[in-house]
GROMACS .gro file of C-alpha atoms in nm:
model
  155
    1MET     CA    1  -0.253  -2.663   0.653
    2TYR     CA    2  -0.336  -2.374   0.913
    3GLN     CA    3   0.018  -2.419   1.050
    4LEU     CA    4   0.184  -2.410   0.744
    5ASN     CA    5  -0.011  -2.130   0.646
    6GLN     CA    6   0.099  -1.934   0.974
    7THR     CA    7   0.464  -2.049   0.947
    8LEU     CA    8   0.470  -1.871   0.575
    9GLN     CA    9   0.304  -1.548   0.715
   10ILE     CA   10   0.554  -1.546   0.974
   11ALA     CA   11   0.849  -1.625   0.736
   12THR     CA   12   0.710  -1.351   0.492
   13ALA     CA   13   0.648  -1.114   0.762
   14THR     CA   14   1.009  -1.146   0.927
   15ILE     CA   15   1.165  -1.110   0.546
   16LEU     CA   16   0.954  -0.799   0.493
   17ALA     CA   17   1.056  -0.622   0.833
   18PHE     CA   18   1.456  -0.684   0.741
   19THR     CA   19   1.362  -0.547   0.398
   20SER     CA   20   1.250  -0.241   0.559
   21LEU     CA   21   1.525  -0.203   0.765
   22ALA     CA   22   1.777  -0.270   0.482
   23LEU     CA   23   1.593   0.003   0.292
   24MET     CA   24   1.607   0.239   0.598
   25SER     CA   25   1.984   0.202   0.620
   26ASN     CA   26   2.006   0.346   0.247
   27LEU     CA   27   1.788   0.650   0.260
   28LYS     CA   28   2.019   0.892   0.087
   29GLN     CA   29   2.031   0.716  -0.218
   30GLY     CA   30   1.683   0.814  -0.347
   31LYS     CA   31   1.332   0.935  -0.275
   32HIS     CA   32   1.217   0.616  -0.426
   33LEU     CA   33   1.336   0.442  -0.098
   34TRP     CA   34   1.061   0.603   0.113
   35ALA     CA   35   0.789   0.458  -0.120
   36GLY     CA   36   0.962   0.125  -0.121
   37ILE     CA   37   0.971   0.132   0.265
   38GLY     CA   38   0.603   0.244   0.292
   39LEU     CA   39   0.499  -0.047   0.055
   40THR     CA   40   0.702  -0.274   0.253
   41LEU     CA   41   0.562  -0.199   0.575
   42SER     CA   42   0.209  -0.210   0.411
   43VAL     CA   43   0.255  -0.532   0.284
   44PHE     CA   44   0.376  -0.620   0.651
   45CYS     CA   45   0.066  -0.498   0.814
   46TYR     CA   46  -0.144  -0.677   0.581
   47LEU     CA   47   0.027  -1.023   0.677
   48THR     CA   48   0.009  -0.946   1.029
   49ILE     CA   49  -0.332  -0.799   1.078
   50GLU     CA   50  -0.495  -1.102   1.181
   51THR     CA   51  -0.249  -1.205   1.447
   52ALA     CA   52  -0.406  -1.198   1.821
   53PHE     CA   53  -0.112  -0.959   1.925
   54VAL     CA   54  -0.246  -0.690   1.673
   55GLN     CA   55  -0.603  -0.772   1.697
   56GLU     CA   56  -0.605  -0.727   2.078
   57SER     CA   57  -0.407  -0.399   2.093
   58PHE     CA   58  -0.424  -0.053   1.966
   59LEU     CA   59  -0.218  -0.146   1.676
   60ARG     CA   60  -0.522  -0.284   1.510
   61LEU     CA   61  -0.633   0.040   1.347
   62ILE     CA   62  -0.272   0.119   1.251
   63PHE     CA   63  -0.200  -0.202   1.082
   64MET     CA   64  -0.551  -0.190   0.937
   65ALA     CA   65  -0.479   0.186   0.769
   66GLY     CA   66  -0.157   0.039   0.668
   67SER     CA   67  -0.279  -0.288   0.507
   68ILE     CA   68  -0.556  -0.100   0.331
   69CYS     CA   69  -0.283   0.152   0.166
   70VAL     CA   70  -0.095  -0.127  -0.027
   71PRO     CA   71  -0.214   0.001  -0.353
   72VAL     CA   72  -0.177   0.376  -0.297
   73PHE     CA   73   0.206   0.265  -0.170
   74PHE     CA   74   0.221   0.053  -0.527
   75TRP     CA   75   0.139   0.379  -0.703
   76LEU     CA   76   0.341   0.586  -0.536
   77LEU     CA   77   0.661   0.341  -0.564
   78THR     CA   78   0.592   0.332  -0.942
   79LYS     CA   79   0.566   0.719  -0.963
   80SER     CA   80   0.904   0.751  -0.781
   81ILE     CA   81   1.080   0.484  -0.971
   82PHE     CA   82   0.948   0.590  -1.338
   83GLU     CA   83   0.912   0.968  -1.302
   84ASP     CA   84   1.241   1.181  -1.293
   85ASP     CA   85   1.132   1.476  -1.128
   86PHE     CA   86   0.911   1.276  -0.871
   87ARG     CA   87   0.856   1.488  -0.520
   88PHE     CA   88   0.630   1.383  -0.264
   89LYS     CA   89   0.346   1.643  -0.248
   90PRO     CA   90   0.093   1.701   0.019
   91MET     CA   91  -0.185   1.640  -0.227
   92TYR     CA   92  -0.086   1.271  -0.182
   93PHE     CA   93  -0.218   1.257   0.159
   94VAL     CA   94  -0.590   1.301  -0.008
   95TRP     CA   95  -0.501   0.997  -0.236
   96PHE     CA   96  -0.448   0.787   0.089
   97LEU     CA   97  -0.756   0.950   0.238
   98LEU     CA   98  -0.931   0.830  -0.066
   99GLU     CA   99  -0.826   0.464  -0.013
  100ILE     CA  100  -0.914   0.474   0.392
  101ILE     CA  101  -1.232   0.643   0.427
  102PRO     CA  102  -1.425   0.362   0.242
  103HIS     CA  103  -1.277   0.124   0.463
  104PHE     CA  104  -1.437   0.301   0.794
  105HIS     CA  105  -1.694   0.047   0.874
  106HIS     CA  106  -1.397  -0.223   0.932
  107TYR     CA  107  -1.270  -0.002   1.178
  108PHE     CA  108  -1.557  -0.013   1.391
  109ASN     CA  109  -1.537  -0.410   1.398
  110CYS     CA  110  -1.902  -0.479   1.342
  111GLU     CA  111  -1.996  -0.254   1.644
  112VAL     CA  112  -2.211  -0.013   1.446
  113ASP     CA  113  -2.507  -0.167   1.247
  114LEU     CA  114  -2.483  -0.081   0.886
  115SER     CA  115  -2.741  -0.186   0.609
  116LYS     CA  116  -2.627  -0.464   0.418
  117SER     CA  117  -2.659  -0.249   0.081
  118PHE     CA  118  -2.461   0.041   0.196
  119VAL     CA  119  -2.172  -0.219   0.325
  120THR     CA  120  -2.189  -0.380  -0.035
  121ALA     CA  121  -2.172  -0.040  -0.185
  122LEU     CA  122  -1.838   0.033   0.033
  123ASN     CA  123  -1.701  -0.264  -0.070
  124VAL     CA  124  -1.754  -0.205  -0.448
  125ILE     CA  125  -1.621   0.135  -0.406
  126ASN     CA  126  -1.315   0.021  -0.208
  127GLN     CA  127  -1.216  -0.238  -0.509
  128ILE     CA  128  -1.276   0.013  -0.778
  129VAL     CA  129  -1.037   0.265  -0.572
  130SER     CA  130  -0.767  -0.012  -0.520
  131LEU     CA  131  -0.808  -0.089  -0.880
  132GLY     CA  132  -0.762   0.266  -0.995
  133PHE     CA  133  -0.423   0.297  -0.799
  134VAL     CA  134  -0.299  -0.022  -0.964
  135ILE     CA  135  -0.431   0.069  -1.310
  136ALA     CA  136  -0.274   0.415  -1.264
  137ALA     CA  137   0.066   0.233  -1.146
  138LEU     CA  138   0.063   0.056  -1.481
  139TYR     CA  139  -0.025   0.374  -1.673
  140VAL     CA  140   0.272   0.559  -1.516
  141ALA     CA  141   0.493   0.251  -1.604
  142ILE     CA  142   0.405   0.229  -1.973
  143LYS     CA  143   0.396   0.614  -2.019
  144THR     CA  144   0.731   0.645  -1.908
  145ARG     CA  145   0.857   0.353  -2.126
  146GLN     CA  146   0.875   0.580  -2.435
  147ILE     CA  147   1.096   0.846  -2.265
  148ASP     CA  148   1.335   0.607  -2.102
  149LEU     CA  149   1.690   0.642  -2.203
  150VAL     CA  150   1.762   0.264  -2.190
  151GLU     CA  151   1.484   0.232  -2.446
  152LYS     CA  152   1.624   0.477  -2.708
  153ARG     CA  153   1.949   0.320  -2.689
  154LEU     CA  154   1.834  -0.013  -2.740
  155LYS     CA  155   1.674   0.091  -3.088
   0.00000   0.00000   0.00000
């Protein structure tokens, strides 16, 4: 079963890598491609974070940050697709930090002794923040549904 899991992870990571390359070749077609590339690479990081190559190198921190940011990239992709006037704003970096900072104890790889209650509180905060980005993405999609031109033409 472990080998099947590993094979599926490698196959999925390969497809995501090729998808990112394909999206990069069409960057002039829209701003939403940057968010799509970010989401694709973030999921790629999530799938490959446990590989020995990543765990034993400096890439561990980069891949960890990338894998943690999946909800933020999902929210940004939703905004870029559904909001006609979407522009990336420097304020969005704060949202990335809001997602990354509560995970800081994972970056130390258990080298820092933190109380169990503190780690539990951080894990709860992590889940709430991640869920908040997913709900925000759904809200953006539902909110813009009413002003969608296609929706008006169907009625």
